[in-house]
Coordinates of C-alpha atoms and ligand atoms in Angstrom, one line a residue:
M20 CA -60.4 49.3 156.4
K21 CA -58.8 50.2 153.5
P22 CA -58.6 54.5 153.5
I23 CA -60.8 56.2 150.5
Y24 CA -59.2 58.6 148.7
F25 CA -61.5 61.0 147.2
D26 CA -58.9 63.7 146.3
H27 CA -58.0 63.3 142.9
A28 CA -57.6 67.2 142.0
A29 CA -55.3 67.3 144.1
T30 CA -53.3 64.3 142.4
T31 CA -53.7 60.8 141.1
P32 CA -51.8 57.6 141.3
V33 CA -49.9 56.7 138.8
D34 CA -51.4 54.0 136.4
P35 CA -49.4 51.2 136.5
R36 CA -49.7 50.3 132.7
V37 CA -48.0 54.0 133.2
L38 CA -45.3 53.3 135.3
E39 CA -44.6 50.0 133.4
A40 CA -43.9 52.4 130.4
M41 CA -41.9 54.4 131.9
L42 CA -39.5 52.1 133.9
P43 CA -37.3 51.3 130.9
F44 CA -36.2 54.9 130.7
F45 CA -35.3 54.6 134.7
G46 CA -32.6 51.6 133.2
E47 CA -31.3 51.0 130.4
C48 CA -32.7 53.6 128.4
Y49 CA -31.4 56.1 130.0
G50 CA -29.6 58.2 126.8
N51 CA -30.0 61.8 126.5
P52 CA -32.3 62.6 123.6
S53 CA -30.0 65.5 122.1
E54 CA -27.1 63.1 121.7
L55 CA -26.6 61.5 118.3
H56 CA -26.0 57.5 119.2
A57 CA -27.8 54.3 119.4
L58 CA -29.5 55.7 123.1
G59 CA -29.8 59.3 122.6
R60 CA -31.5 58.5 119.2
E61 CA -33.8 55.5 121.5
G62 CA -34.4 58.9 123.9
R63 CA -35.5 61.3 121.0
R64 CA -38.0 58.4 119.8
A65 CA -39.6 57.7 122.8
V66 CA -39.8 62.1 123.5
E67 CA -41.0 62.6 120.0
A68 CA -43.6 60.0 120.3
A69 CA -44.8 60.9 124.2
R70 CA -45.1 64.1 121.9
A71 CA -47.4 62.9 118.7
A72 CA -49.6 60.9 121.7
A73 CA -50.4 64.0 123.7
A74 CA -51.0 65.7 120.3
A75 CA -53.5 63.4 119.4
A76 CA -55.1 63.0 122.3
L77 CA -55.7 67.4 122.1
N78 CA -56.2 67.3 118.0
A79 CA -53.1 69.3 117.9
G80 CA -50.0 69.2 115.8
E81 CA -46.9 67.4 116.3
R82 CA -45.1 70.4 116.7
D83 CA -47.3 72.4 119.0
I84 CA -46.3 70.5 122.5
V85 CA -44.1 71.7 124.2
F86 CA -42.7 69.6 127.5
T87 CA -42.7 71.5 130.8
S88 CA -42.1 70.6 134.5
G89 CA -45.6 70.6 135.2
G90 CA -48.8 73.1 135.1
T91 CA -47.4 75.6 136.8
E92 CA -44.8 76.0 134.2
A93 CA -47.1 75.8 131.5
D94 CA -48.9 78.6 132.8
N95 CA -46.0 80.7 133.6
L96 CA -44.9 80.0 130.2
A97 CA -48.1 81.2 128.1
L98 CA -48.1 84.4 130.0
A99 CA -45.2 85.7 130.3
G100 CA -43.7 83.7 127.8
Y101 CA -46.1 85.1 125.3
L102 CA -46.6 89.1 126.6
E103 CA -42.8 88.9 127.0
R104 CA -42.9 90.0 123.2
F105 CA -44.6 92.8 123.6
E106 CA -44.5 96.2 125.1
P107 CA -46.7 96.5 128.3
G108 CA -50.6 96.4 127.5
H109 CA -53.3 95.2 129.2
L110 CA -54.2 91.4 130.0
I111 CA -57.3 89.6 131.4
V112 CA -57.5 86.7 133.6
S113 CA -60.8 85.2 135.3
A114 CA -61.6 85.6 139.0
I115 CA -61.5 82.0 139.9
E116 CA -57.8 80.8 138.1
H117 CA -55.0 78.9 139.8
A118 CA -52.2 80.7 142.0
A119 CA -49.6 79.8 138.3
V120 CA -51.7 82.1 136.5
I121 CA -53.2 84.7 138.8
E122 CA -49.7 84.8 140.1
T123 CA -48.0 84.9 137.0
A124 CA -51.0 87.6 136.0
R125 CA -49.9 89.8 139.0
A126 CA -46.2 89.3 138.8
L127 CA -46.7 91.1 134.9
A128 CA -48.6 93.3 136.2
R129 CA -46.0 94.5 138.8
R130 CA -43.6 94.9 135.6
G131 CA -46.4 97.5 134.0
W132 CA -49.1 95.2 132.6
A133 CA -52.3 96.2 133.3
L134 CA -54.7 93.7 134.5
D135 CA -58.3 93.4 134.7
V136 CA -59.7 89.9 136.5
V137 CA -63.0 89.3 135.2
P138 CA -65.6 87.9 137.7
V139 CA -68.3 84.8 137.8
D140 CA -71.2 84.6 138.8
R141 CA -72.8 81.8 142.4
D142 CA -72.5 79.0 139.7
G143 CA -68.5 79.8 138.9
L144 CA -69.6 81.0 135.2
I145 CA -68.0 83.6 133.9
D146 CA -69.5 87.0 133.6
L147 CA -69.5 87.0 130.0
D148 CA -71.0 90.9 129.4
A149 CA -68.1 91.6 131.9
Y150 CA -65.7 89.8 130.1
E151 CA -66.6 91.2 126.6
A152 CA -66.2 94.8 128.3
A153 CA -63.1 94.2 129.3
F154 CA -61.3 94.5 126.1
R155 CA -59.1 97.2 125.3
P156 CA -57.1 98.4 122.0
D157 CA -54.1 97.0 123.9
T158 CA -55.3 94.1 125.3
R159 CA -53.0 91.0 124.5
L160 CA -53.9 87.8 126.2
A161 CA -56.8 86.9 128.0
S162 CA -56.4 83.3 129.8
V163 CA -59.4 81.6 131.2
M164 CA -59.5 78.2 133.0
L165 CA -61.7 75.5 131.0
A166 CA -62.3 73.7 134.7
N167 CA -61.9 74.8 138.3
N168 CA -59.8 73.0 140.6
V169 CA -62.2 74.0 143.7
V170 CA -65.9 74.1 141.9
G171 CA -65.2 71.7 139.2
T172 CA -67.3 74.6 136.8
M173 CA -66.4 74.4 133.3
Q174 CA -66.3 77.5 130.8
P175 CA -67.7 78.2 127.7
V176 CA -64.0 78.2 126.4
G177 CA -64.8 78.2 123.0
E178 CA -67.0 80.9 122.9
L179 CA -64.5 83.2 125.4
A180 CA -61.8 82.5 123.0
R181 CA -63.8 83.7 120.1
I182 CA -65.0 86.6 121.6
A183 CA -60.5 87.4 122.5
H184 CA -59.8 87.0 119.0
E185 CA -62.4 89.4 117.3
H186 CA -61.1 91.9 119.9
G187 CA -57.8 90.7 118.6
A188 CA -56.1 89.1 121.7
A189 CA -54.7 85.8 122.2
F190 CA -56.2 83.4 124.2
H191 CA -55.2 80.7 127.0
T192 CA -57.0 78.1 128.9
D193 CA -55.2 76.1 131.9
A194 CA -57.0 72.5 130.9
V195 CA -55.2 71.4 133.9
Q196 CA -58.2 69.8 135.3
A197 CA -60.1 69.2 132.3
V198 CA -57.1 67.4 130.2
G199 CA -58.3 63.7 130.9
A200 CA -61.2 64.0 132.4
V201 CA -63.5 65.7 129.5
P202 CA -63.0 65.8 125.5
V203 CA -60.6 69.0 125.3
D204 CA -59.6 69.4 121.4
V205 CA -57.9 72.3 121.1
E206 CA -59.1 73.1 117.2
E207 CA -63.0 72.9 118.7
L208 CA -61.7 75.4 121.2
G209 CA -59.9 77.5 118.9
V210 CA -57.4 78.5 122.0
D211 CA -54.0 79.4 121.3
L212 CA -52.8 78.4 124.3
L213 CA -53.3 75.5 126.9
S214 CA -51.8 73.9 129.9
L215 CA -52.1 70.7 130.7
S216 CA -50.4 68.6 133.9
A217 CA -49.7 65.0 134.0
H218 CA -49.9 64.2 137.9
K219 CA -53.8 65.1 137.2
L220 CA -54.6 62.2 134.7
Y221 CA -52.4 59.3 136.2
G222 CA -49.4 60.0 135.0
P223 CA -46.3 61.3 137.3
K224 CA -45.7 64.4 139.4
G225 CA -43.6 66.9 137.1
I226 CA -44.0 67.0 133.9
G227 CA -46.5 69.1 132.0
A228 CA -47.5 70.5 128.3
L229 CA -48.3 74.0 126.7
Y230 CA -50.1 73.4 123.3
V231 CA -48.8 76.4 121.1
R232 CA -51.1 77.0 118.3
P233 CA -49.0 77.5 115.3
G234 CA -47.9 81.2 114.5
T235 CA -48.2 82.3 118.5
R236 CA -44.8 83.0 119.2
L237 CA -43.5 82.6 123.0
A238 CA -40.2 84.1 124.4
P239 CA -38.5 81.2 126.7
L240 CA -38.8 81.3 130.7
L241 CA -35.3 79.2 130.6
H242 CA -32.2 79.5 128.5
G243 CA -30.0 77.2 127.7
G244 CA -29.6 74.4 125.5
G245 CA -32.3 75.3 123.2
H246 CA -34.7 72.2 123.6
E247 CA -38.4 71.8 122.9
R248 CA -37.9 74.5 119.6
R249 CA -35.8 77.0 122.0
L250 CA -39.4 77.2 124.2
R251 CA -37.5 75.5 127.1
S252 CA -34.4 74.5 127.6
G253 CA -33.1 71.9 130.0
T254 CA -32.4 68.2 128.8
E255 CA -35.5 66.2 128.4
N256 CA -37.4 64.6 131.4
V257 CA -37.3 61.1 129.5
P258 CA -39.6 58.8 131.8
A259 CA -41.5 62.0 132.6
I260 CA -42.6 62.5 129.1
V261 CA -43.1 59.1 128.4
G262 CA -45.1 59.0 131.1
L263 CA -47.3 62.1 130.1
G264 CA -47.5 60.4 126.4
A265 CA -49.0 56.7 128.2
A266 CA -51.3 58.4 130.6
L267 CA -53.1 60.9 127.8
A268 CA -53.3 58.3 125.4
L269 CA -55.3 56.0 128.2
A270 CA -57.4 58.4 129.5
V271 CA -58.6 59.4 126.3
E272 CA -59.3 56.1 125.1
E273 CA -60.6 55.4 128.3
M274 CA -63.0 58.2 128.5
P275 CA -66.2 57.2 127.1
E276 CA -65.8 54.1 129.4
R277 CA -65.6 55.3 132.6
R278 CA -67.4 58.4 132.4
P279 CA -71.0 57.3 133.2
G280 CA -70.1 55.8 136.6
L281 CA -67.8 58.1 137.6
L282 CA -70.7 60.9 137.0
A283 CA -73.3 58.1 138.2
L284 CA -71.2 58.1 141.7
R285 CA -70.9 62.1 141.6
E286 CA -74.5 62.7 141.8
R287 CA -75.1 59.8 144.7
L288 CA -72.6 61.6 146.7
A289 CA -73.9 65.2 146.1
E290 CA -77.4 63.9 146.5
G291 CA -76.6 62.0 149.8
I292 CA -74.8 64.5 151.1
L293 CA -77.5 67.6 150.7
G294 CA -80.1 65.1 151.8
A295 CA -78.3 64.2 155.0
V296 CA -76.6 67.0 156.3
P297 CA -78.8 69.9 156.5
E298 CA -77.8 73.8 156.0
V299 CA -75.2 72.9 153.3
T300 CA -74.9 74.7 150.2
Y301 CA -73.4 73.0 146.9
L302 CA -71.1 75.3 145.2
G303 CA -70.4 75.0 141.5
H304 CA -72.2 74.8 138.3
R305 CA -74.8 71.8 139.0
T306 CA -74.0 70.3 135.2
L307 CA -71.6 72.4 134.2
R308 CA -68.9 70.5 136.4
L309 CA -66.0 68.4 135.9
P310 CA -67.2 64.5 135.8
G311 CA -65.4 63.8 139.7
N312 CA -66.4 67.2 141.3
V313 CA -68.7 67.8 144.3
A314 CA -67.9 70.5 146.4
F315 CA -70.3 72.4 148.9
A316 CA -70.4 74.4 151.7
V317 CA -71.2 73.2 155.1
R318 CA -72.6 76.1 157.8
Y319 CA -70.9 76.5 161.1
V320 CA -68.1 74.2 160.7
E321 CA -64.5 75.0 159.4
G322 CA -63.5 72.7 156.1
E323 CA -60.3 71.7 158.0
S324 CA -61.3 69.9 160.9
M325 CA -64.2 68.4 158.6
L326 CA -60.9 67.3 157.0
L327 CA -59.1 66.1 159.7
Q328 CA -62.0 64.0 161.5
L329 CA -62.2 62.5 157.4
D330 CA -59.0 61.8 158.0
Q331 CA -59.3 59.8 160.8
A332 CA -62.2 58.0 159.6
G333 CA -59.5 56.6 156.5
I334 CA -61.7 59.0 154.0
M335 CA -58.9 61.9 152.3
V336 CA -60.8 64.7 151.1
S337 CA -59.2 68.7 150.3
S338 CA -60.6 72.3 152.0
G339 CA -59.9 73.6 149.1
S340 CA -57.0 74.0 146.6
A341 CA -54.5 71.9 148.0
C342 CA -52.2 74.0 145.9
A343 CA -52.4 76.4 147.7
S344 CA -50.9 73.9 150.5
G345 CA -50.9 74.4 154.2
S346 CA -52.9 77.7 153.7
L347 CA -55.9 78.7 156.1
E348 CA -56.8 81.7 153.9
P349 CA -60.6 81.1 152.5
S350 CA -60.6 80.0 149.2
H351 CA -60.7 83.0 146.3
V352 CA -62.1 80.8 144.7
I353 CA -65.5 80.2 146.3
L354 CA -65.1 84.0 147.2
A355 CA -65.7 84.6 144.0
L356 CA -69.0 82.9 143.8
G357 CA -70.3 85.4 145.9
Y358 CA -69.9 83.2 149.5
R359 CA -69.3 84.6 152.4
P360 CA -66.2 83.7 154.1
E361 CA -67.7 81.8 156.8
D362 CA -68.6 79.1 153.5
A363 CA -65.6 79.6 152.1
H364 CA -63.9 78.4 155.8
G365 CA -66.5 75.2 155.6
S366 CA -65.8 74.0 152.6
V367 CA -64.8 70.9 151.0
R368 CA -63.9 68.9 148.1
L369 CA -64.8 65.6 147.2
S370 CA -62.8 64.6 143.5
L371 CA -63.8 61.3 142.5
G372 CA -61.4 58.7 140.2
R373 CA -60.9 55.7 138.5
Q374 CA -60.8 53.6 141.7
N375 CA -63.6 54.9 143.4
T376 CA -67.0 52.7 144.2
E377 CA -70.3 53.0 145.3
E378 CA -69.4 51.0 148.7
E379 CA -66.9 54.3 149.4
V380 CA -69.0 57.2 148.1
D381 CA -72.0 55.5 150.5
R382 CA -69.3 54.8 153.0
F383 CA -68.9 58.5 153.4
L384 CA -72.8 59.0 153.4
E385 CA -72.9 57.0 156.4
V386 CA -69.5 59.0 158.0
F387 CA -69.7 62.2 157.3
P388 CA -73.2 63.2 159.1
P389 CA -72.2 62.6 162.6
I390 CA -68.8 64.1 161.8
V391 CA -70.5 67.9 161.0
E392 CA -73.1 66.6 164.0
K393 CA -70.4 66.4 166.3
L394 CA -68.2 69.7 165.0
R395 CA -71.6 71.5 165.0
A396 CA -72.3 70.7 168.4
M397 CA -68.8 72.0 169.5
S398 CA -69.3 75.6 167.6
P399 CA -70.2 78.7 169.5
L400 CA -71.7 80.0 166.0
Y401 CA -74.5 77.0 165.6
H402 CA -75.8 78.0 168.6
A403 CA -75.9 81.5 168.6
G404 CA -77.5 80.6 165.1
A405 CA -75.3 83.0 163.7
Ligands
PLP10 N1 -53.5 74.6 137.4 C1 -54.7 74.0 138.3 C2 -55.8 74.3 137.6 C3 -54.2 73.3 138.9 O1 -55.4 72.6 139.6 C4 -53.0 73.2 139.3 C5 -53.2 72.1 140.3 O2 -53.3 71.8 141.0 C6 -52.1 73.6 138.4 C7 -52.3 74.8 137.6 C8 -51.0 73.3 138.3 O3 -50.4 72.3 137.9 P1 -48.8 71.8 138.6 O4 -49.8 71.3 140.0 O5 -48.5 70.4 138.0 O6 -47.8 72.2 138.8

């Protein structure tokens, strides 16, 4: 039987059309975009065309896009690069940020920045009162993700950015999970900085971008030849940049036609699980969530055991954030939603993508309940009724 891939929040396959667009830049079009000769100019044209495509996809200006090595670097550049200009002051992030934001914020805290981590509610929505109350006269930046990678909850980023601006602070959003999955318009959102990553939207790994609103000044993290408007030195990864541009253009163009099918699959899956397995909690907000995300906690069972059993049945899922790979720590996201460590340990994330079908969802719904039953039969906690 063909394996079933339900882990698109971890990464997606490269769209064949994206690969096709990239291929010439591994071969005959190998010029360094900084060189003035014909091959160099060809590389430059390709990079700038990709920048224009990325800008158009976000309703940004072409000069506002900085290519990076991925979402992690974009997040690092947003936080550390922006705050580098200031004397240490105060910084706000949410409790469910990806490690790329949280660890950067912690690193800044070690360098003297005061850090406030704002809580979220049971659905994963930021506590707006706590967020607003966190601002201080010396708050320079707030960073709250657009969509969460574990539970899929989407934040009211437009409102959060407005509040940050009212307090004289800049606003960054990690939109790595959102871009390509839901419409993202930097003007509508009013954000100053926004991170994205190509491998979440059927583009290649190792390439991403930071949107930088005009007038938002950053210090580079990488020093060198002054590429990317001096914000990110290093010879451009031309094939990957071309891939990012192509993937973003396709994602935006095809989103309206793909969205209803994805939502229908998500609901079929969520309802099927909740109907078939007792003592399951649906994690995240029921409607304000990514169209492909289904996350739930199964009591008395370890997420990793479920993951491995499903893997044996040819179904690939995640038990938390793949970005914290190998870690058996309970997900900080699920704990931040107010669940107990046992619930966090029993969590599973299914993230649907373009190629998934109703048949695959139904196969999961057939295979999963007996797996839970078998694992519960072996669980001392289940028998103790804990
Ligand atoms: N931010 C979020 C929300 C993510 O889900 C991820 C990756 O999973 C990243 C940042 C990191 O992106 P990249 O893998 O491109 O470094």
